Short mmCIF file of C-alpha atoms in Angstrom, two decimals:
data_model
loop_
_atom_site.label_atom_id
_atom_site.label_comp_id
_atom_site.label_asym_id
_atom_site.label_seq_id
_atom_site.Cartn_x
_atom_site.Cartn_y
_atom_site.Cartn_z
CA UNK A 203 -9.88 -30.66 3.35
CA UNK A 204 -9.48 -26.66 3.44
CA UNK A 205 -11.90 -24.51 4.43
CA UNK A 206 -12.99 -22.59 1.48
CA UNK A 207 -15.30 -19.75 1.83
CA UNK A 208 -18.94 -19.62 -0.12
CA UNK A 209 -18.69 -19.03 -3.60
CA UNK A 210 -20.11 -15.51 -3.69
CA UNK A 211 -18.15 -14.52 -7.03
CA UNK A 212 -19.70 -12.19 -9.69
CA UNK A 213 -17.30 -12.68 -13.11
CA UNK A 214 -16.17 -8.77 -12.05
CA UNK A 215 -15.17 -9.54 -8.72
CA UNK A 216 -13.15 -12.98 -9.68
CA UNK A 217 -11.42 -11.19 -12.30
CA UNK A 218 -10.09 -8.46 -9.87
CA UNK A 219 -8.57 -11.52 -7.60
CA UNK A 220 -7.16 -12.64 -10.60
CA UNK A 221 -5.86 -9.85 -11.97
CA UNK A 222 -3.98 -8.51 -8.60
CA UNK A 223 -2.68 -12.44 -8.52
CA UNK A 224 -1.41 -12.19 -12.30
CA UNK A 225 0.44 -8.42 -11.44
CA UNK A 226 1.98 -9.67 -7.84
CA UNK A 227 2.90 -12.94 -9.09
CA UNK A 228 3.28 -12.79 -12.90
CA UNK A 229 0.71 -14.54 -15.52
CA UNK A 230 3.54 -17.31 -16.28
CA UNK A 231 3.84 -18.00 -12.78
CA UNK A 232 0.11 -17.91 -11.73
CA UNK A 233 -1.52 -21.76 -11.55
CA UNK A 234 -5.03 -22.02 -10.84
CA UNK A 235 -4.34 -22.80 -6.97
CA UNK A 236 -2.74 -19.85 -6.73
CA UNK A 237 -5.91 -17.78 -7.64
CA UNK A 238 -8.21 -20.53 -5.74
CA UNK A 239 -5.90 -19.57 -2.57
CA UNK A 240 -6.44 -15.72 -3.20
CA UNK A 241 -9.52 -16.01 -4.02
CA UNK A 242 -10.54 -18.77 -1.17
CA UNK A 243 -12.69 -20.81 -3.33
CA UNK A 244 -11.83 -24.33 -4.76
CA UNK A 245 -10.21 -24.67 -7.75
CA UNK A 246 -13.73 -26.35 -9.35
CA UNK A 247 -14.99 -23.33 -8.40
CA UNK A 248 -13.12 -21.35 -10.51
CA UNK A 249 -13.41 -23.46 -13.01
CA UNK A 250 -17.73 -22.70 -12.57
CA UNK A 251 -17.18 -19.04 -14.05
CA UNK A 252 -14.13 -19.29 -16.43
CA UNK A 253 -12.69 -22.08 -18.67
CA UNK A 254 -8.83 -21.38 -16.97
CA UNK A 255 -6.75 -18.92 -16.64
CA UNK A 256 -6.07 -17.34 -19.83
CA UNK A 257 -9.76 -16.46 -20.15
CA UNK A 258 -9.25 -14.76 -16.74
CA UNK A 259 -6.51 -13.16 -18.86
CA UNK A 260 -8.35 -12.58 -21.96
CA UNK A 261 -10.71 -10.70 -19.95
CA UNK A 262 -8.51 -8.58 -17.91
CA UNK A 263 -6.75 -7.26 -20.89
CA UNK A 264 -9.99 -6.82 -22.61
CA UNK A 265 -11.03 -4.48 -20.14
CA UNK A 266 -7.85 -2.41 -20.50
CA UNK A 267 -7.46 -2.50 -24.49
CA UNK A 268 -11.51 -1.53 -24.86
CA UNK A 269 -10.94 1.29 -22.38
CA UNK A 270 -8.09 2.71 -24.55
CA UNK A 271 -10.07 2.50 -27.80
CA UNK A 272 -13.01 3.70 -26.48
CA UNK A 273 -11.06 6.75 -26.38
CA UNK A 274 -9.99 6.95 -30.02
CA UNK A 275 -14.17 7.10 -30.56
CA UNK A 276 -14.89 9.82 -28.59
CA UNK A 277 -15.86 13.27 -30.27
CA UNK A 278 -12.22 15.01 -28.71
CA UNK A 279 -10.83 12.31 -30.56
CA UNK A 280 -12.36 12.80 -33.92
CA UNK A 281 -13.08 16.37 -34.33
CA UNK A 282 -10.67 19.71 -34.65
CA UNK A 283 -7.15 19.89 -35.49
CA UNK A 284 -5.09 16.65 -35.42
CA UNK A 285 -2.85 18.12 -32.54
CA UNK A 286 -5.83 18.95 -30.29
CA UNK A 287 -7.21 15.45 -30.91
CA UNK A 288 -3.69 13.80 -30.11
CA UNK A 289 -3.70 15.99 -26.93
CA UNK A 290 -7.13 14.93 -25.61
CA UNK A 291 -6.16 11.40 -26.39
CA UNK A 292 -3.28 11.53 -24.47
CA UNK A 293 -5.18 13.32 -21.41
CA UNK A 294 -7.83 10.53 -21.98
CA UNK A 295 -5.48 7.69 -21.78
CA UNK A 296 -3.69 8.89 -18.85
CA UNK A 297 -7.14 9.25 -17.52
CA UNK A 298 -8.01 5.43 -18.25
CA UNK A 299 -5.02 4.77 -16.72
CA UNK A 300 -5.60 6.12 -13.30
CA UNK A 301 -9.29 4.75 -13.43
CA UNK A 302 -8.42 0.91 -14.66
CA UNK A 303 -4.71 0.49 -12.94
CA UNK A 304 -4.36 -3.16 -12.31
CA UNK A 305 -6.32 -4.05 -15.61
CA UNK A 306 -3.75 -1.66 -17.83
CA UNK A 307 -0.83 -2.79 -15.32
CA UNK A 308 -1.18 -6.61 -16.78
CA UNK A 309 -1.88 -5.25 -20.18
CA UNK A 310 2.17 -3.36 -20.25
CA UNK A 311 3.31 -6.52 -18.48
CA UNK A 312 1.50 -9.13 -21.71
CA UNK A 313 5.21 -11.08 -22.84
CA UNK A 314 3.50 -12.91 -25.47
CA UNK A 315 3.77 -16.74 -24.68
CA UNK A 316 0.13 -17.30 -25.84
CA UNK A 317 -2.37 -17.09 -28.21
CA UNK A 318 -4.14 -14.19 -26.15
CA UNK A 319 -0.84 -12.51 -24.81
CA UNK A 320 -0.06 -12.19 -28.59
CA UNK A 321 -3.94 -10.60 -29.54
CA UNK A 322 -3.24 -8.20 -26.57
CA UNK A 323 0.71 -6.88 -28.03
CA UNK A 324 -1.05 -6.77 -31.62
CA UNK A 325 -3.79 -4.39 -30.24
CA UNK A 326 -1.37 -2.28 -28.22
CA UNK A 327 0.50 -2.16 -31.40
CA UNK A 328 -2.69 -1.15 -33.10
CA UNK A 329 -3.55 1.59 -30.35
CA UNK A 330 0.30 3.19 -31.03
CA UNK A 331 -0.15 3.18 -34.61
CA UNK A 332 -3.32 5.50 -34.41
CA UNK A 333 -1.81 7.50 -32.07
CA UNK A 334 1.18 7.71 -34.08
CA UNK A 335 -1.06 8.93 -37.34
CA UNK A 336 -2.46 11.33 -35.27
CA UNK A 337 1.01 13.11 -34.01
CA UNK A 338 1.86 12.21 -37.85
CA UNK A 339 -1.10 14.32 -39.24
CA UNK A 340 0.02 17.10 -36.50
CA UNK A 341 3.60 17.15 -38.05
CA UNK A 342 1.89 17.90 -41.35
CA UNK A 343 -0.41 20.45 -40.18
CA UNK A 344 2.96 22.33 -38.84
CA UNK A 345 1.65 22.03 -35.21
CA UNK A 346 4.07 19.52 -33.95
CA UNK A 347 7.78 19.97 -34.75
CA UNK A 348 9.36 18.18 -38.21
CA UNK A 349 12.64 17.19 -36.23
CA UNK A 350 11.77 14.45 -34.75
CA UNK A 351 11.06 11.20 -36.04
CA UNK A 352 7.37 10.21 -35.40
CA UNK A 353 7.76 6.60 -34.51
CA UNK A 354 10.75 7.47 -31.68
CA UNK A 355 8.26 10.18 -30.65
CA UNK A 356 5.00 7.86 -29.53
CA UNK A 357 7.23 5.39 -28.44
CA UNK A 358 8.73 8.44 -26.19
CA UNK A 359 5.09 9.65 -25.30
CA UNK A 360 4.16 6.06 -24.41
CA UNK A 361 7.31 5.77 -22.20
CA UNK A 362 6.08 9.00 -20.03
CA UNK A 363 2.41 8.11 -19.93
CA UNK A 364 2.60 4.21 -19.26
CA UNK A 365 5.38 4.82 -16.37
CA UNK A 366 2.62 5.19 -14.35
CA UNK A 367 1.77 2.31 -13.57
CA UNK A 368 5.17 2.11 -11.98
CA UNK A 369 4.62 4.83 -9.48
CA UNK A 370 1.27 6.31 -9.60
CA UNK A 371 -1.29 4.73 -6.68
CA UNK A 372 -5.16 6.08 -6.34
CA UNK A 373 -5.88 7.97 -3.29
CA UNK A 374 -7.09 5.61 -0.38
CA UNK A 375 -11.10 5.69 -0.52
CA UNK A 376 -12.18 8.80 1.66
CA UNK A 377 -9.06 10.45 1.73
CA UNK A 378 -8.93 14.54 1.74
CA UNK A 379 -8.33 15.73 -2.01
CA UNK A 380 -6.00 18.52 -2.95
CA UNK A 381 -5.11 19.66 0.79
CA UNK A 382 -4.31 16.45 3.16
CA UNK A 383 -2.51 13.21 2.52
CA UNK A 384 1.26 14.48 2.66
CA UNK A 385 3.80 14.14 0.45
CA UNK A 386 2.74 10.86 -0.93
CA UNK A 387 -1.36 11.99 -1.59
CA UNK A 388 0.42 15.17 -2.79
CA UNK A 389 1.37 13.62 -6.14
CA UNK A 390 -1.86 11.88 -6.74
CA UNK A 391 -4.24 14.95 -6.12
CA UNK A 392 -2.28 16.69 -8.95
CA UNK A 393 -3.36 17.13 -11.77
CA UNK A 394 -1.46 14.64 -13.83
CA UNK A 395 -3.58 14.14 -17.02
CA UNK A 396 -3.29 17.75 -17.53
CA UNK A 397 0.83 18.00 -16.21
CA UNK A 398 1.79 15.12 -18.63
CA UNK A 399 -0.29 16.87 -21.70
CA UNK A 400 1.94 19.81 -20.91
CA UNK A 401 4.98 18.33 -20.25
CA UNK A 402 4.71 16.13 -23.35
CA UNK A 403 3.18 19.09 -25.69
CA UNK A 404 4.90 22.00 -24.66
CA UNK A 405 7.90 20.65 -22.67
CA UNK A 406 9.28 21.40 -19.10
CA UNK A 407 11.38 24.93 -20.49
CA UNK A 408 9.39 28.28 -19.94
CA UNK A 409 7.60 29.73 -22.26
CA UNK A 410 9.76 31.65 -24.42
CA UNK A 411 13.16 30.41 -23.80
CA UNK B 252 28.66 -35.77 -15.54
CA UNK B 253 28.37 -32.85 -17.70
CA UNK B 254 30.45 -31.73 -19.92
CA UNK B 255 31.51 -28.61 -18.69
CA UNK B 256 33.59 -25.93 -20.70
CA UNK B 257 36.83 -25.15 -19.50
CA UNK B 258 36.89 -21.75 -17.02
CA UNK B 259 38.08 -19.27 -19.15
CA UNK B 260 36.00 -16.60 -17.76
CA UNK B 261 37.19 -13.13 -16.26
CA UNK B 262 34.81 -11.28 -13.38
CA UNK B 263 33.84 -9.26 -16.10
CA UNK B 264 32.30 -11.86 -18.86
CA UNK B 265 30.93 -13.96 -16.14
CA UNK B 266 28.96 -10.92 -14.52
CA UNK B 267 27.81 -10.46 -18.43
CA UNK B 268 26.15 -14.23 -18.86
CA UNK B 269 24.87 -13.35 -15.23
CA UNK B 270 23.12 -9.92 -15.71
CA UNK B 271 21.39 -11.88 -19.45
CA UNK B 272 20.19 -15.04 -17.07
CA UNK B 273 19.09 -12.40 -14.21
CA UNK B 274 17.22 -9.97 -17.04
CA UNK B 275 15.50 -13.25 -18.85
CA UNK B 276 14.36 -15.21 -15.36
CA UNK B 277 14.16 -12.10 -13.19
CA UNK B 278 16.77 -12.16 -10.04
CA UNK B 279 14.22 -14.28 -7.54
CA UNK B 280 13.82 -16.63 -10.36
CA UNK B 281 17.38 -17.52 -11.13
CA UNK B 282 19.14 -20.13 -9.12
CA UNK B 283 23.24 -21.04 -9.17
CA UNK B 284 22.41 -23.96 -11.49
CA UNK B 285 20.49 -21.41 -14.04
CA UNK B 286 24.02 -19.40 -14.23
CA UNK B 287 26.06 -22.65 -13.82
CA UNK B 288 24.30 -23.77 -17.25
CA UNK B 289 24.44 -20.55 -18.76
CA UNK B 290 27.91 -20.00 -18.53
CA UNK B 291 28.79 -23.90 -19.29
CA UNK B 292 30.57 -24.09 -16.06
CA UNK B 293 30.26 -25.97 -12.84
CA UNK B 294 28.69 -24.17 -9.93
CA UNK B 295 31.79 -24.99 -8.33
CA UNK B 296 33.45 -22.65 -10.87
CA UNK B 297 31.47 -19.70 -10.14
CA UNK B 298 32.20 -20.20 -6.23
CA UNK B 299 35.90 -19.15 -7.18
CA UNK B 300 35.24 -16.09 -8.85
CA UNK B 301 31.89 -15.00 -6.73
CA UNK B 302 30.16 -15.69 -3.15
CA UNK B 303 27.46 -16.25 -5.02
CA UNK B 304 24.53 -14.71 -6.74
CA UNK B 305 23.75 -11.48 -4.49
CA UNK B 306 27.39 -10.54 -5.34
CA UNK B 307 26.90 -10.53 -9.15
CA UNK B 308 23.74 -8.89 -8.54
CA UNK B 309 25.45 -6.32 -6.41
CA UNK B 310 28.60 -6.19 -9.18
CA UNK B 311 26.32 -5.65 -12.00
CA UNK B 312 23.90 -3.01 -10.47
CA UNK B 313 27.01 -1.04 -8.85
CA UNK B 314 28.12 -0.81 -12.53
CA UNK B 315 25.23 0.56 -14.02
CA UNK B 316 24.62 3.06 -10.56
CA UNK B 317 28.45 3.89 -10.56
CA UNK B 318 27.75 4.78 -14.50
CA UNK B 319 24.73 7.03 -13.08
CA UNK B 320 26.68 9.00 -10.53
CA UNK B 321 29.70 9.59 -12.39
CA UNK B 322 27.57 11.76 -15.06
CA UNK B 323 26.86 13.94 -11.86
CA UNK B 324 30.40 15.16 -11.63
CA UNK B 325 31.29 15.15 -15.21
CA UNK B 326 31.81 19.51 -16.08
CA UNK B 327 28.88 19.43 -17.79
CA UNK B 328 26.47 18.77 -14.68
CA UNK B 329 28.40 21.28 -12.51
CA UNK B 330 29.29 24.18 -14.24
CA UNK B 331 26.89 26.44 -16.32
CA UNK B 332 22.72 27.65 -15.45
CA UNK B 333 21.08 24.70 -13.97
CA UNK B 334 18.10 24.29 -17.08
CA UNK B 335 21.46 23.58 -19.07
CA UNK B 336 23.42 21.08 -16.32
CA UNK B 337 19.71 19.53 -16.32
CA UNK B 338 19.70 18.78 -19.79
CA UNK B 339 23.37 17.91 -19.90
CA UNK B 340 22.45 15.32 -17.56
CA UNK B 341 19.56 13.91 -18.89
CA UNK B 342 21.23 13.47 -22.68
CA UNK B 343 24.11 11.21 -20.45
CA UNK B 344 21.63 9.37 -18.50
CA UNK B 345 20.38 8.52 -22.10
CA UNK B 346 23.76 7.70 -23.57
CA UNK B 347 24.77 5.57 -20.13
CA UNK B 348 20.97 3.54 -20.64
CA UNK B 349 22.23 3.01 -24.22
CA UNK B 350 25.85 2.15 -23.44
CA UNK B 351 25.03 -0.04 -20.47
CA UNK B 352 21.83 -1.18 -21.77
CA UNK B 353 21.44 -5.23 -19.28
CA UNK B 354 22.94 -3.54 -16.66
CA UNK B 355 20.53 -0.50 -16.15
CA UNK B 356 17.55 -2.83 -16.99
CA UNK B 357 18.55 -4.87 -14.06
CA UNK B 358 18.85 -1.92 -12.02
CA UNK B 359 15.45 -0.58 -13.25
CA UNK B 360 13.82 -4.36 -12.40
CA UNK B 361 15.15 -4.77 -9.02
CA UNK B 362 12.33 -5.18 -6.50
CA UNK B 363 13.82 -4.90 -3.34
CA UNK B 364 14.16 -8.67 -1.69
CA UNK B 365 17.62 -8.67 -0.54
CA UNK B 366 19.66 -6.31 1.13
CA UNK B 367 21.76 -5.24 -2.48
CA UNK B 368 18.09 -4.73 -4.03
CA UNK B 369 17.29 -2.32 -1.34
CA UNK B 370 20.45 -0.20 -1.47
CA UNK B 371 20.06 0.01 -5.47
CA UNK B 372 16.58 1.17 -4.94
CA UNK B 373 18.03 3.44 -2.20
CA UNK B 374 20.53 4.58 -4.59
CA UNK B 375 18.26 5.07 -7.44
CA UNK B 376 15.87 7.52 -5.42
CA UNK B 377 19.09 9.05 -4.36
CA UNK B 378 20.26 10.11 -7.93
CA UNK B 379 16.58 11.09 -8.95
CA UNK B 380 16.67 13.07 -6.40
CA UNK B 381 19.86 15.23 -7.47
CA UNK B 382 18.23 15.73 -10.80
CA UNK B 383 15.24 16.70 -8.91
CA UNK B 384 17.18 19.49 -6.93
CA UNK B 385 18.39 20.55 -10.35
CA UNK B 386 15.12 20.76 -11.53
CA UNK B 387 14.03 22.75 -8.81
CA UNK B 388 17.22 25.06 -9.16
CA UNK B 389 16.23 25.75 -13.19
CA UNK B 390 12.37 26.65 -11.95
CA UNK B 391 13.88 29.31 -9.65
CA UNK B 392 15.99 30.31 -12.31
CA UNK B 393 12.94 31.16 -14.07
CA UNK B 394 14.09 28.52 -17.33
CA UNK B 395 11.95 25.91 -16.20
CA UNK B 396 8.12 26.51 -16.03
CA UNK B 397 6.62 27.00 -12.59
CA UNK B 398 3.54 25.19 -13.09
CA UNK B 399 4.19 21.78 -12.92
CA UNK B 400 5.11 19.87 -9.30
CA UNK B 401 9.02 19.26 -9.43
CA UNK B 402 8.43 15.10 -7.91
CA UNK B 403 5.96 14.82 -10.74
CA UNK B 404 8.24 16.51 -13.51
CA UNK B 405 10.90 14.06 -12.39
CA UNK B 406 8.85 10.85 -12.56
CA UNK B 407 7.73 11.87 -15.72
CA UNK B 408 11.52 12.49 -17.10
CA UNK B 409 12.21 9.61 -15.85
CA UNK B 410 9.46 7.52 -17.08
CA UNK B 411 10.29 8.56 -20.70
CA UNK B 412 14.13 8.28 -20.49
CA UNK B 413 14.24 4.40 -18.83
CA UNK B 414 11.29 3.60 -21.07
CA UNK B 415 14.29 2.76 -23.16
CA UNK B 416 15.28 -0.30 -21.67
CA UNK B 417 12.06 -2.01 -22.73
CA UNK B 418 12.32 -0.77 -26.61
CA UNK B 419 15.98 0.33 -27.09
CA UNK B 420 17.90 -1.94 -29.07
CA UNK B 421 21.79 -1.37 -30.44
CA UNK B 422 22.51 -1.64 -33.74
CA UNK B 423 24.42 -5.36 -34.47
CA UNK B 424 28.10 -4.97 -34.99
CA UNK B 425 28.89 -3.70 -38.07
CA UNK B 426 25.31 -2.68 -39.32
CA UNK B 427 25.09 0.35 -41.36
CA UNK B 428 24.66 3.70 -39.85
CA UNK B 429 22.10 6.44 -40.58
CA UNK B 430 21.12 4.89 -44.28
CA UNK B 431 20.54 1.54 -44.12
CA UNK B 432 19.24 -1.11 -41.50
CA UNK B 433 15.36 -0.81 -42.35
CA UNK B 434 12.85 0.51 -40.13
CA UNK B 435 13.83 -1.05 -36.86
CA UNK B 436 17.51 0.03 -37.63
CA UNK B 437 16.62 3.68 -38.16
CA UNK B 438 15.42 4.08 -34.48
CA UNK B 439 18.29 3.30 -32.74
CA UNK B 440 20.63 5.23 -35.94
CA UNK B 441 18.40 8.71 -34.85
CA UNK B 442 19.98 10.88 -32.31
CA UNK B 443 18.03 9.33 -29.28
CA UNK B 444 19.90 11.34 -26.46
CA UNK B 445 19.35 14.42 -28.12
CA UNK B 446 15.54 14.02 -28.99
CA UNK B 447 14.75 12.55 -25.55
CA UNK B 448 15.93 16.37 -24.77
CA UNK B 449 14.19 18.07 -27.09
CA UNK B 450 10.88 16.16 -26.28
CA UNK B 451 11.34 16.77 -22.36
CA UNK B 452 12.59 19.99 -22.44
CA UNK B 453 11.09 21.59 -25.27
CA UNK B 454 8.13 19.38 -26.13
CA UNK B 455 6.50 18.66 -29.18
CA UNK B 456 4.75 20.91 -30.48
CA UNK B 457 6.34 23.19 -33.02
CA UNK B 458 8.00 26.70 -31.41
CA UNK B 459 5.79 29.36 -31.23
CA UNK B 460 2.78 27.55 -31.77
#
């Protein structure tokens, strides 16, 4: 018999075990003893707040996806020209991002071997395809440039903005902002919603060359 | 017994069958026997043209790194103003991602486990780093805007040009060029290198604007 500890799990603080499990570990190779080990609870436990695993995943990536289309609601998102609404989307998801990491980590990571891995790469698709009518709607407005094809440029922007995950870690809790933390904090206390916007919308050459 | 194939293979289409099994099961996950049954040989086989498996890891990541480095003394990255030896570079990192497509995905996957993994990763940081200093050199130059932190600039280039590896697929042999081939066909038929330039360099919205 293991010593487990008290069950003092809310739903949100089992699903953050879970989800740091699924990203270290993969969903595929996650079992439920895996989690009850992180999570130091039995197994029957587990099985008090969710039904298994893949509604520990349904969850997760249901945090990340209605994060992301909040944004598409939001008045920057709806109002003015199509490129300033495709810029404050972009800013905004970069933004969600940052603030929901390990939940928008396992969303980019979803392979698609089951029914809910599927609903979460349909509503990614989804989220590109409005994002790629705005940048199309920019095109036609003569904001954006004609030369390059629309579909190759979200999946571009996409590529810039969802790297992030790969690199980008949150300042440690109490740590100084835009002076302190060296080379590493450096990067983080940047301001990277705002540098990929520009990078993305006006590129990296100076203005007028 | 099996029925094994007879060894017909070369170093080179054996390291091919290897880098597919190590980009499907990920390099932790894949054992002798995975590659044994892959390539339709014995294990025993593989022993005579390989140690083992950290040597076709090491074979196929030196391939895609030595593809990397060469682009850095091609006359393109050393001759000229650095915005342009910059750009040079970043249209071949492009066209080696698309050439060597398994074999830069690999290198873009490894985690850093064994003792090859960490002296890819070590090599990695060491090329991005070279591009960085180029970066750096076009800001002072004046052709590269000021306002955005060089490390961040790079991750971001970066982020867009190996987000290729996860959507980038080549054309199948003898598939029509720029008409035909449908909608999936006409991404990889654009010029990729070239608007992965454009987009970084120039961004997207229209000049002027």
């Amino acid at each position: 018999m293991t010593t487990a500890k008290r069950d003092t799990y809310t739903p949100e603080t089992l699903l953050a075990v879970a989800v740091r499990v699924f990203n270290e570990r993969g969903y595929d190779g996650t079992s439920m003893e895996h989690l009850s080990r992180a999570a130091g609870i039995s197994k029957s436990s587990i099985y008090h707040h969710v039904a298994g695993k893949e509604e520990l995943l349904r969850r997760a990536v249901s945090r990340a996806i209605d994060g992301l289309f909040r944004i598409l609601d939001e008045p920057g998102a709806v109002r003015g020209r199509a490129v300033e609404r495709v810029e404050y989307v972009t800013r905004r998801t970069v933004e969600v991002l940052m603030a929901e990491l390990p939940y928008v980590t396992l969303l980019l990571r979803v392979r698609g071997n089951t029914k809910t891995e599927r609903w979460a790469l349909e509503r990614r698709r989804e989220f590109d395809q409005r994002v790629s009518a705005l940048l199309k709607a920019a095109v036609a407005d003569g904001d954006l440039r004609s030369d390059v094809d629309i579909r190759l440029a979200t999946r571009l922007l996409f590529g810039m903005v969802n790297s992030l995950v790969e690199w980008y870690r949150p300042q440690p809790e109490g740590a100084a902002g835009g002076s302190g933390g060296g080379p590493e904090g450096a990067l983080a206390a940047d301001d990277l919603p705002g540098t990929v916007v520009r990078l993305a919308f006006e590129g990296m050459r100076s203005a007028g060359r």
